[in-house]
Short mmCIF file of C-alpha atoms (C1' of nucleotides) in Angstrom, two decimals:
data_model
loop_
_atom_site.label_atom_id
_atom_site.label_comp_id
_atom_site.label_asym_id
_atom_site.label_seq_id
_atom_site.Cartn_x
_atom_site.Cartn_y
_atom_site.Cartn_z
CA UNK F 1 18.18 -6.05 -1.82
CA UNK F 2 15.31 -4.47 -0.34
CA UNK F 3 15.48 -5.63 2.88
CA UNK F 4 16.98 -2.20 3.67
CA UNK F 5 13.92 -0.81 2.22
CA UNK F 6 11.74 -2.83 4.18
CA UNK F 7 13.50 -1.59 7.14
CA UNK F 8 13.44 1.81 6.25
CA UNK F 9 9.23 1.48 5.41
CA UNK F 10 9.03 0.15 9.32
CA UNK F 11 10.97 2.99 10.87
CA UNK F 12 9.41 5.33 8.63
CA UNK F 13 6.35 4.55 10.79
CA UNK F 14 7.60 4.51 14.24
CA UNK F 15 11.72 4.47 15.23
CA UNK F 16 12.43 0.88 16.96
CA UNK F 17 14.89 -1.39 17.96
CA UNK F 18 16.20 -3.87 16.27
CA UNK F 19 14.50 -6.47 18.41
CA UNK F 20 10.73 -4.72 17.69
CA UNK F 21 12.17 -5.21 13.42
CA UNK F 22 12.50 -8.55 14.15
CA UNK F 23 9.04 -8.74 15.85
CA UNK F 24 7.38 -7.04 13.06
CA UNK F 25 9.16 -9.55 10.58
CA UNK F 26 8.01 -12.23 12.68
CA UNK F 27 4.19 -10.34 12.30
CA UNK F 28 2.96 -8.60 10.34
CA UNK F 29 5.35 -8.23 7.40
CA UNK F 30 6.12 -11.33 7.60
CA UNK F 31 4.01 -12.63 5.66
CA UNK F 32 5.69 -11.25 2.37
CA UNK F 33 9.31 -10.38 3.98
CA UNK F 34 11.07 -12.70 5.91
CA UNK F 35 14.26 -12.08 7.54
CA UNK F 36 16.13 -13.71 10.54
CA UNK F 37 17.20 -11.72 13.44
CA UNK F 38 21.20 -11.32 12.14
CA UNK F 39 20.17 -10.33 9.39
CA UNK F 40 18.43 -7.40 10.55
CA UNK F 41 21.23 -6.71 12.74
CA UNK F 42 23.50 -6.65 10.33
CA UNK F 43 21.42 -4.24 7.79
CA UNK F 44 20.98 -1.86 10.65
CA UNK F 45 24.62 -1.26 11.18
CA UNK F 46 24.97 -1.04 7.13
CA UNK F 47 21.96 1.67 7.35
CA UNK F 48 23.73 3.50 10.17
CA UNK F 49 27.23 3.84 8.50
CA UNK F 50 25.15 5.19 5.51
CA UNK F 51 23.64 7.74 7.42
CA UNK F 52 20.15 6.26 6.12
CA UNK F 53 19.46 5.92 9.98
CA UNK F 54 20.45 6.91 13.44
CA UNK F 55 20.60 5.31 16.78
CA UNK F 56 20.49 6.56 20.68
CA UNK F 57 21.49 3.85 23.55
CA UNK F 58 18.38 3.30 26.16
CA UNK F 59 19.25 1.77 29.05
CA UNK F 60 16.87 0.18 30.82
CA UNK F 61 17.02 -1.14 34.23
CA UNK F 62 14.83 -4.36 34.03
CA UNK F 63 15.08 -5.06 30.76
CA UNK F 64 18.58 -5.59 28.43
CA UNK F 65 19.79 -2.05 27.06
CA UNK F 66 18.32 -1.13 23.55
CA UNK F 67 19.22 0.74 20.72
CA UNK F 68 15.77 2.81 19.31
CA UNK F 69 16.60 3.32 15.87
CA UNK F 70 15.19 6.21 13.49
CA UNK F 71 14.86 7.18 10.15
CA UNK F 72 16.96 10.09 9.13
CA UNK F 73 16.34 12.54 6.03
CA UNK F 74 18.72 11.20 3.72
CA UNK F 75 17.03 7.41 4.30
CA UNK F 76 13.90 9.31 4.02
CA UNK F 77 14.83 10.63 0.60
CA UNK F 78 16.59 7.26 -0.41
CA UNK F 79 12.79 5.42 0.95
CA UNK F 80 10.76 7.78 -1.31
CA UNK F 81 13.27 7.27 -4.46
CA UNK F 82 12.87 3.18 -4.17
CA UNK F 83 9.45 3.43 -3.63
CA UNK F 84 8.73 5.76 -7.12
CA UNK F 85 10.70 2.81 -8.89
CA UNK F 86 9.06 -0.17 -10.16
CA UNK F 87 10.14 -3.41 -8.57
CA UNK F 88 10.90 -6.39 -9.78
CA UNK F 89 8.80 -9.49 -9.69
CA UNK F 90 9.62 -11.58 -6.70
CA UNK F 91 11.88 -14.90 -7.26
CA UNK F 92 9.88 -17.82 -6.10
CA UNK F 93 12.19 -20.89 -5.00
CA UNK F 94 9.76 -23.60 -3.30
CA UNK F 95 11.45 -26.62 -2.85
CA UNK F 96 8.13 -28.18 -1.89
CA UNK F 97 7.31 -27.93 -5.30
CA UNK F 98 10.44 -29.80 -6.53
CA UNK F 99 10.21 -32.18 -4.34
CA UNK F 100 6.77 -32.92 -5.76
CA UNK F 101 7.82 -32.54 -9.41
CA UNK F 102 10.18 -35.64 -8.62
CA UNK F 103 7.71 -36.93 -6.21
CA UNK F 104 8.16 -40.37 -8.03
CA UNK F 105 11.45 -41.17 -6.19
CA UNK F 106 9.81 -40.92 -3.05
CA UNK F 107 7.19 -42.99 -1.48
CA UNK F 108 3.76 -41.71 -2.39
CA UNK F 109 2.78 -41.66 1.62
CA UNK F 110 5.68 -39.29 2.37
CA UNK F 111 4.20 -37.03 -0.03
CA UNK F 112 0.85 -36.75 0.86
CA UNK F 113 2.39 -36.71 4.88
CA UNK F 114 4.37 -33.49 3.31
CA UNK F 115 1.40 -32.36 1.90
CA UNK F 116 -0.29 -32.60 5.36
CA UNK F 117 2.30 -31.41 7.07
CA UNK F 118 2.20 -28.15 5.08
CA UNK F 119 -1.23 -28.08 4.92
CA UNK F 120 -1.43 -27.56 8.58
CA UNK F 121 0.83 -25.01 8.72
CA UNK F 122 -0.91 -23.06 6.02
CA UNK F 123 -4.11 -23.42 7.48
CA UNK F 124 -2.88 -22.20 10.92
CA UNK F 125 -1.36 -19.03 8.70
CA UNK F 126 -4.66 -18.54 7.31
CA UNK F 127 -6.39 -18.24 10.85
CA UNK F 128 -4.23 -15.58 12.11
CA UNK F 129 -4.73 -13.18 8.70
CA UNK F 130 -8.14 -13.89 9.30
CA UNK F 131 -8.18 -13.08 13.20
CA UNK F 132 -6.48 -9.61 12.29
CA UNK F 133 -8.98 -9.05 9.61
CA UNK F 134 -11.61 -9.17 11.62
CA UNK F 135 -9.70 -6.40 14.07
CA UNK F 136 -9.06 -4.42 11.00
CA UNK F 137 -13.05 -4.58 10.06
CA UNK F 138 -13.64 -3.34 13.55
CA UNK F 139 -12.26 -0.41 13.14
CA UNK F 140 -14.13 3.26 12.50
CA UNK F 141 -14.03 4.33 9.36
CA UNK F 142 -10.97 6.96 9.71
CA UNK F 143 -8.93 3.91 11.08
CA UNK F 144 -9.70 1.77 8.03
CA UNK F 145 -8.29 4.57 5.38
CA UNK F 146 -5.65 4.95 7.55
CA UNK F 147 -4.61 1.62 7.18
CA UNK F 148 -6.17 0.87 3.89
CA UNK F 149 -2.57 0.03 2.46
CA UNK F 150 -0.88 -2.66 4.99
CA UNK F 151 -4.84 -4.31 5.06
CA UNK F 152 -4.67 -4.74 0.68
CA UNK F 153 -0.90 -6.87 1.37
CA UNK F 154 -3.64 -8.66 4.28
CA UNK F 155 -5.41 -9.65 1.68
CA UNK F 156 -2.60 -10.58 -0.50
CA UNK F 157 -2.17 -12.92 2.63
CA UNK F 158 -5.72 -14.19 2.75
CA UNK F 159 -6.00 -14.84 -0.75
CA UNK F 160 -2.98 -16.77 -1.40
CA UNK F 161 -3.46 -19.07 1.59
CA UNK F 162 -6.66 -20.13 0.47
CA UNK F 163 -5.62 -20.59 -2.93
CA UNK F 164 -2.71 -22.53 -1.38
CA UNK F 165 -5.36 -24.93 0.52
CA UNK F 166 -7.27 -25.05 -2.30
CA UNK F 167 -4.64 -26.33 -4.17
CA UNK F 168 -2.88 -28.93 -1.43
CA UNK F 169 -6.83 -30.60 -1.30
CA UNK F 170 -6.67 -31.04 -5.20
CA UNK F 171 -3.10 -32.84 -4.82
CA UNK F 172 -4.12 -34.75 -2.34
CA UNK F 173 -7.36 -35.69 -3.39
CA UNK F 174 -5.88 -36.67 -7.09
CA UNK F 175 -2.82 -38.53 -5.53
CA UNK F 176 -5.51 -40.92 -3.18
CA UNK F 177 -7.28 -42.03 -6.54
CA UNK F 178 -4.34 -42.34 -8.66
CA UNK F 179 -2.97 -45.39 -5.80
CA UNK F 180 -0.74 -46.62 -8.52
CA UNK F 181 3.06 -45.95 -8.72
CA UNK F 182 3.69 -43.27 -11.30
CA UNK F 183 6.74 -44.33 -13.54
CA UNK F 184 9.63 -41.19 -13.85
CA UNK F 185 9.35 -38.71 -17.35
CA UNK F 186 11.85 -39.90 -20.27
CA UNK L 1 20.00 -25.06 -0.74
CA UNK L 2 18.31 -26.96 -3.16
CA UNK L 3 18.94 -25.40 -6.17
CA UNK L 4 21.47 -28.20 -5.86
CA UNK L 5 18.63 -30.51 -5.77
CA UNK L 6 16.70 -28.89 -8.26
CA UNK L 7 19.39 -29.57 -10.75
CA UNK L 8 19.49 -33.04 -9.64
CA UNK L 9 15.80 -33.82 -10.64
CA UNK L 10 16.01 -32.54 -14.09
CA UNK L 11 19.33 -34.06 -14.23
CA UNK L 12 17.50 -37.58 -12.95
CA UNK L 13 14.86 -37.24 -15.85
CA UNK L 14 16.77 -36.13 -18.65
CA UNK L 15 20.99 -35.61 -19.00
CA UNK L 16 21.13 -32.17 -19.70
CA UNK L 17 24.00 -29.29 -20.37
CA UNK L 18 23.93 -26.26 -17.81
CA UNK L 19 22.51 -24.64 -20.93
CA UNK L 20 19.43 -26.84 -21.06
CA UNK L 21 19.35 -26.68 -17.60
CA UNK L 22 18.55 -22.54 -17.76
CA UNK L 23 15.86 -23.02 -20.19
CA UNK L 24 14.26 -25.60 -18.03
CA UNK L 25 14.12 -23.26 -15.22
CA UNK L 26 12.92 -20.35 -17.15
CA UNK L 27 9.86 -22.62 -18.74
CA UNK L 28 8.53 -25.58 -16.44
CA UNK L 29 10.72 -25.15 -13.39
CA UNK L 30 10.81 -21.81 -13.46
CA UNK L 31 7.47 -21.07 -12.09
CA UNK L 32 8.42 -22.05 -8.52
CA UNK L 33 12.51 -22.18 -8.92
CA UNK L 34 14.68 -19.47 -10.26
CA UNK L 35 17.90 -19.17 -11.35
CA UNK L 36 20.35 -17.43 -13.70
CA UNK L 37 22.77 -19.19 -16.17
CA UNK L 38 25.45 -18.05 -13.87
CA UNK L 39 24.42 -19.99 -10.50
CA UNK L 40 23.64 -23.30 -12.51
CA UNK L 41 27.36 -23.60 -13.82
CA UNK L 42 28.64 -22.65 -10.47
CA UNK L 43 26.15 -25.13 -8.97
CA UNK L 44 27.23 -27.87 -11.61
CA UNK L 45 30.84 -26.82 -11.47
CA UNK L 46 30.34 -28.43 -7.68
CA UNK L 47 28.06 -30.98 -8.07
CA UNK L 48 31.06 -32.67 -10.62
CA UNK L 49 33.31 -31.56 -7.61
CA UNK L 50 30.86 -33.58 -5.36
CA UNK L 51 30.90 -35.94 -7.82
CA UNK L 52 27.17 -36.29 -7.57
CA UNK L 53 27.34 -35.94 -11.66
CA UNK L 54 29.55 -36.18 -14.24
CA UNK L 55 29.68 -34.61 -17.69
CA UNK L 56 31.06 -35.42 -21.10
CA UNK L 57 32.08 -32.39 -23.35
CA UNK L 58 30.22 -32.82 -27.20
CA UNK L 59 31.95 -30.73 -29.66
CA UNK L 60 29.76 -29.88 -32.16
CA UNK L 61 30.72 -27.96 -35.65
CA UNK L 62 27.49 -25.91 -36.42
CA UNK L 63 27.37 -24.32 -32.47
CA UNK L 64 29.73 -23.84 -29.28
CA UNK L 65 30.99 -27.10 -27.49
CA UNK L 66 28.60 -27.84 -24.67
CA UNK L 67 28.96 -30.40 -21.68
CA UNK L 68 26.37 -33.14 -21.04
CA UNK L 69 26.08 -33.53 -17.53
CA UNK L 70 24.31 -36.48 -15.75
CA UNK L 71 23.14 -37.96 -12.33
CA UNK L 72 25.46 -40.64 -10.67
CA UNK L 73 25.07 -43.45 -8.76
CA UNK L 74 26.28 -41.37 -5.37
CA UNK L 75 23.70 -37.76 -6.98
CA UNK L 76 21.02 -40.44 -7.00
CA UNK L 77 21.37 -41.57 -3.70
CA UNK L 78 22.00 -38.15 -2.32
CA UNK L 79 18.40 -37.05 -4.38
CA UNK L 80 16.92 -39.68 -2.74
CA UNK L 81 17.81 -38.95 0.71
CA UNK L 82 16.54 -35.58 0.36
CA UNK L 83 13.45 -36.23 -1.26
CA UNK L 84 12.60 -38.03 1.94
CA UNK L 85 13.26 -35.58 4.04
CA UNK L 86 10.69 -33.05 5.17
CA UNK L 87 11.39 -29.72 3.24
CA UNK L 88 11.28 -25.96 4.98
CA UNK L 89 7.98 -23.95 3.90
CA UNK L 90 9.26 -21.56 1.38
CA UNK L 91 10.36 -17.79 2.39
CA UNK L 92 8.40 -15.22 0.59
CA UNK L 93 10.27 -11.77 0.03
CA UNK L 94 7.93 -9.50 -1.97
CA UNK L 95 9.17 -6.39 -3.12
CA UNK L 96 5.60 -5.17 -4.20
CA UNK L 97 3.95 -5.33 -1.01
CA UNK L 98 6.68 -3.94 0.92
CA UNK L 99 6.10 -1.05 -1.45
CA UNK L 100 1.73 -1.11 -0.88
CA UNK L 101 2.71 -1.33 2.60
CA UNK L 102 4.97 1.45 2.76
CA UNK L 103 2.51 3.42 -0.45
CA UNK L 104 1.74 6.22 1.34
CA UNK L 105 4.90 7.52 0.65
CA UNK L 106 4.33 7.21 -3.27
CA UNK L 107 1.70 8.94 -5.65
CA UNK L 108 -1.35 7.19 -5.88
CA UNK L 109 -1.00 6.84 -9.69
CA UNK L 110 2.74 5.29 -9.19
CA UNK L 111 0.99 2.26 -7.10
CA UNK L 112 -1.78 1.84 -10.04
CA UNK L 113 0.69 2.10 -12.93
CA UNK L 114 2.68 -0.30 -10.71
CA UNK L 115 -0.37 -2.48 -10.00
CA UNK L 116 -1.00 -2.54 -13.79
CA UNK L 117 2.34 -3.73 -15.06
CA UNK L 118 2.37 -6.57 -12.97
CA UNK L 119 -0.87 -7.46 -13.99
CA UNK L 120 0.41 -7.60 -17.49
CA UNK L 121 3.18 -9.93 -16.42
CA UNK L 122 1.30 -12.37 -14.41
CA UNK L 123 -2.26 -12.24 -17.03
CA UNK L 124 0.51 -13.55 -19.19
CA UNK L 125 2.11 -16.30 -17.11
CA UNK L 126 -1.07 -17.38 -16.32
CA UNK L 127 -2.22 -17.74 -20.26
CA UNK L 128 0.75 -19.99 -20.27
CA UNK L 129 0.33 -22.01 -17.76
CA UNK L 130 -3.22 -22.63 -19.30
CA UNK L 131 -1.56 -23.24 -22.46
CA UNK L 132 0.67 -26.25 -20.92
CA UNK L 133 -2.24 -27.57 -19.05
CA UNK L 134 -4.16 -27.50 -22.41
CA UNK L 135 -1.63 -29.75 -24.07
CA UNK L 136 -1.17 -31.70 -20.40
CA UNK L 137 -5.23 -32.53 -21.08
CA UNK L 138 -4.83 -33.61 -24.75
CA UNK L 139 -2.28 -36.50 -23.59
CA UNK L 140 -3.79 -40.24 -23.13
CA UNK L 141 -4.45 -41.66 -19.82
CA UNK L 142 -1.10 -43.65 -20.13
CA UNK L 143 0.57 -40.42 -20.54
CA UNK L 144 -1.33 -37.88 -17.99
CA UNK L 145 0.02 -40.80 -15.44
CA UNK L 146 2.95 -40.46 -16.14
CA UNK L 147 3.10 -36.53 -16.34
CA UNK L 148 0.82 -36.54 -13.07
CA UNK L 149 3.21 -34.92 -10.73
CA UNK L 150 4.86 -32.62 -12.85
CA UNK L 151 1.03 -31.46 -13.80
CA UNK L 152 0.33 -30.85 -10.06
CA UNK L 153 2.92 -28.29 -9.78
CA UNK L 154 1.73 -26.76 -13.23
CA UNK L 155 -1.76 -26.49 -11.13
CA UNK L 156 0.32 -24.64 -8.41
CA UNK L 157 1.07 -22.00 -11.02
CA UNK L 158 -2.30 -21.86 -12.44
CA UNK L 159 -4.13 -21.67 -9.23
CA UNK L 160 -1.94 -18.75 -8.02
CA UNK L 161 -1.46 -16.96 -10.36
CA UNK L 162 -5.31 -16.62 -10.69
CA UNK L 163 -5.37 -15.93 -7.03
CA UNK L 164 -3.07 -13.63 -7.63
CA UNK L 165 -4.57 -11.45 -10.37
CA UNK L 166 -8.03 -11.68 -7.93
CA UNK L 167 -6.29 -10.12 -5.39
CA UNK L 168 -5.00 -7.28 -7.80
CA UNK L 169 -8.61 -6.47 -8.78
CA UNK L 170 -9.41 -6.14 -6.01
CA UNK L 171 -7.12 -3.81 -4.83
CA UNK L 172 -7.30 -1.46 -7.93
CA UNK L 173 -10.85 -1.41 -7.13
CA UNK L 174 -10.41 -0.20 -3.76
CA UNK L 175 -7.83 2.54 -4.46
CA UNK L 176 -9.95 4.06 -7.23
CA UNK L 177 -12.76 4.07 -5.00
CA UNK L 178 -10.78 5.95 -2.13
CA UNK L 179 -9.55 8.75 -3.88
CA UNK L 180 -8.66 10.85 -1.11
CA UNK L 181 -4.83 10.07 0.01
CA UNK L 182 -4.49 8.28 3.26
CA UNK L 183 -2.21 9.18 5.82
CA UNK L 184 0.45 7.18 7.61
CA UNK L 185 0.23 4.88 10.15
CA UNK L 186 1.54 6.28 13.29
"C1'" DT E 1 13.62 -23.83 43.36
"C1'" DA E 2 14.89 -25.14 38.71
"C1'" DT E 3 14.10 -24.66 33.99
"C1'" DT E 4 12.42 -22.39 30.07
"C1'" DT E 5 10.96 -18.33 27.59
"C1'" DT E 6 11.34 -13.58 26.49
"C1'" DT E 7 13.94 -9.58 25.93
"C1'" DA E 8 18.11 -7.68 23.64
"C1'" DT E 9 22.32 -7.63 20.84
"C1'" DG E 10 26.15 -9.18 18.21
"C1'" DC E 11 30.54 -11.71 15.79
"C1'" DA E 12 32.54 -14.98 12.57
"C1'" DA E 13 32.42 -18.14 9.03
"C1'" DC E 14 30.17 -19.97 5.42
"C1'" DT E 15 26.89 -20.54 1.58
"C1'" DT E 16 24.01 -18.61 -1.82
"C1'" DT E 17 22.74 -15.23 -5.03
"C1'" DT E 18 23.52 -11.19 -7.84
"C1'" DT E 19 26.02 -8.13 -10.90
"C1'" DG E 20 29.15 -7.20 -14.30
"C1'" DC E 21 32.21 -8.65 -17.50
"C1'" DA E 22 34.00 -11.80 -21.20
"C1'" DT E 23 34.13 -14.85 -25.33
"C1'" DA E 24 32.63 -17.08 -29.73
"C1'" DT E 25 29.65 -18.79 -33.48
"C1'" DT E 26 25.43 -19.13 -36.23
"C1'" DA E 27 20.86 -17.74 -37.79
"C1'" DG E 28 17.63 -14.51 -38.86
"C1'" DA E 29 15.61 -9.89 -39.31
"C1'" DG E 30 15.72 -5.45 -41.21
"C1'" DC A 1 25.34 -5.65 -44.74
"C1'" DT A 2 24.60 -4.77 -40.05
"C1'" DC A 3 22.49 -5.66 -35.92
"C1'" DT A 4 20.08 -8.65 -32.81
"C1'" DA A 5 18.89 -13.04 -30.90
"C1'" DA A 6 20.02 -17.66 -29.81
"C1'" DT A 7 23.44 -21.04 -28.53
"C1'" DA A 8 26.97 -22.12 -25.04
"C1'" DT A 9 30.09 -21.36 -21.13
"C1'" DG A 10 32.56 -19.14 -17.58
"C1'" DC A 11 35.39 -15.85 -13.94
"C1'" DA A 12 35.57 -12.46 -10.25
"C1'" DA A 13 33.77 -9.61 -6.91
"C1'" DA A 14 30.19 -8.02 -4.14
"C1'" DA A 15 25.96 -8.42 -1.72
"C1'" DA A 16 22.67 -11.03 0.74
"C1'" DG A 17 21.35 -14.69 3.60
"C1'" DT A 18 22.27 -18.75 6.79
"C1'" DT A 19 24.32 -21.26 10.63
"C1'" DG A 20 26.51 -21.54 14.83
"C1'" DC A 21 28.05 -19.51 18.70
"C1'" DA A 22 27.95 -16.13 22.61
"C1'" DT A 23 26.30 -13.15 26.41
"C1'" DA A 24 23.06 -11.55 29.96
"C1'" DA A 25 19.10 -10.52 32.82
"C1'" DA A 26 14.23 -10.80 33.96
"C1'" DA A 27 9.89 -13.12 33.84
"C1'" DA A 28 7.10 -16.99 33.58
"C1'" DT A 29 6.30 -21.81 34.17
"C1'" DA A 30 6.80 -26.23 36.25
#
DNA sequence: TATTTTTATGCAACTTTTTGCATATTAGAG
DNA sequence: CTCTAATATGCAAAAAGTTGCATAAAAATA
């Protein structure tokens, strides 16, 4: 869906291979857009039959040959007609969630491992939006405007994460004093 | 991937048709699993295939036929297996922040008119998700036990969706404060 | 020196999700 | 009396996303 559009915001900014897409995916963006590395592949070749973007060969002599992609003015004008159109709401699907809602079929330590499990993971998340915070706070003032707009989806970032955590401790703390089994909803 | 399995929890508390199904994930489900009418029929259409549930048609006189599906022996074994299985974190595409992150390219009122409606949309999930928890809280201790998991999940929604709609403040704050536009990143 | 990681791209097959269409009845609102 | 909403299910095609495989060279690590 917009995954085009997401590509098309990124060369917008600076032309780049596919590999460097997949890097930023990996990044920065990926904290709210997450695509694997075929996938991108495969959009750029859609993009480039649709004239939304071009490509030149760079051959490089230590490094594999790339292709530098850039925006052209048609995906330009196609990038600036999305973006004047509201979006929809994002889909949520987390199957961490249904597992929990039917958490009574499993045994209560594999949840709260689950719970751990994620918890780590979220916490680690939450470090690194922090650590580029701080860079972004460093910054002279001219620098911050400049990139006022990707730091408010940082916070977006920071914000949910700790919600998340603050959340996961709740679970966890409720599921240690409720030790009893927890018979299914009729 | 586990809309499959999704299915098979509701399907584990309650038999359901596909059209129950739908309104369960547009009320309690559907705060952290989506799906339209059209994907849960497919999905059930191979679930019987699977034979991890069966149905039995009820005609009824006063509205269409519908088709009570429920769980087998072989769906219940196959829930189980997967509820014990450690489940992938959850991939977040946003649509809204790929368009902050890319908003230099729109008017500045377009983002705030943007920011606004989803306001609207979550201020109102979130009244309903207190609503639920309201009527959660009213239950006897016999009864929040039993409802304990499914509650947790309810928290999910409450907690970030409030998370959420901090984040958005803050944000609207910060882009009527910097009036001036700001330039792209280069 | 051997192994792993990083850089760099892609095809093919499959699964999942979306979009658009289609049908049919009843209840309620205007 | 007409239109809309709710009930109830589904097909077909397209788009999007996942999984598995494949290649190839340099750089870093053991």
């Amino acid at each position: 869906m917009s995954l085009k559009h997401a590509i098309l915001v990124l060369l917008e900014t600076e032309p780049s291979s596919g590999y460097d897409l997949v890097k930023h995916f990996k990044r920065s963006l990926g904290y709210f857009w997450n695509a694997k590395h075929q996938q991108v592949y495969q959009q750029l070749k859609k993009l480039t039959e649709a004239q939304w973007v071009t490509f030149q060969a760079h051959s490089q002599s230590d490094k594999p040959d790339k292709k530098i992609y850039e925006i052209t003015q048609r995906g330009k004008e196609e990038l600036s007609k999305w973006i004047k159109q509201p979006v929809k709401t994002n889909r949520i699907n987390d199957s961490l969630l249904v597992k929990l809602y039917g958490g009574h079929l499993a045994p209560r330590k594999n949840l709260m491992q689950e719970l751990e499990n994620h918890t780590e993971i979220h916490q680690s998340t939450l470090e690194n939006l922090e650590r580029i915070e701080q860079l972004y706070l460093s910054l002279n003032e001219e620098k911050k405007a400049h990139y006022l707009l990707p730091y408010m989806t940082l916070r977006r970032g920071i914000i949910g994460e700790r919600a998340w955590l603050e959340w996961a401790e709740e679970v966890k703390n409720t599921l240690q004093r409720q030790s009893p089994d927890i018979k299914k909803a009729d």
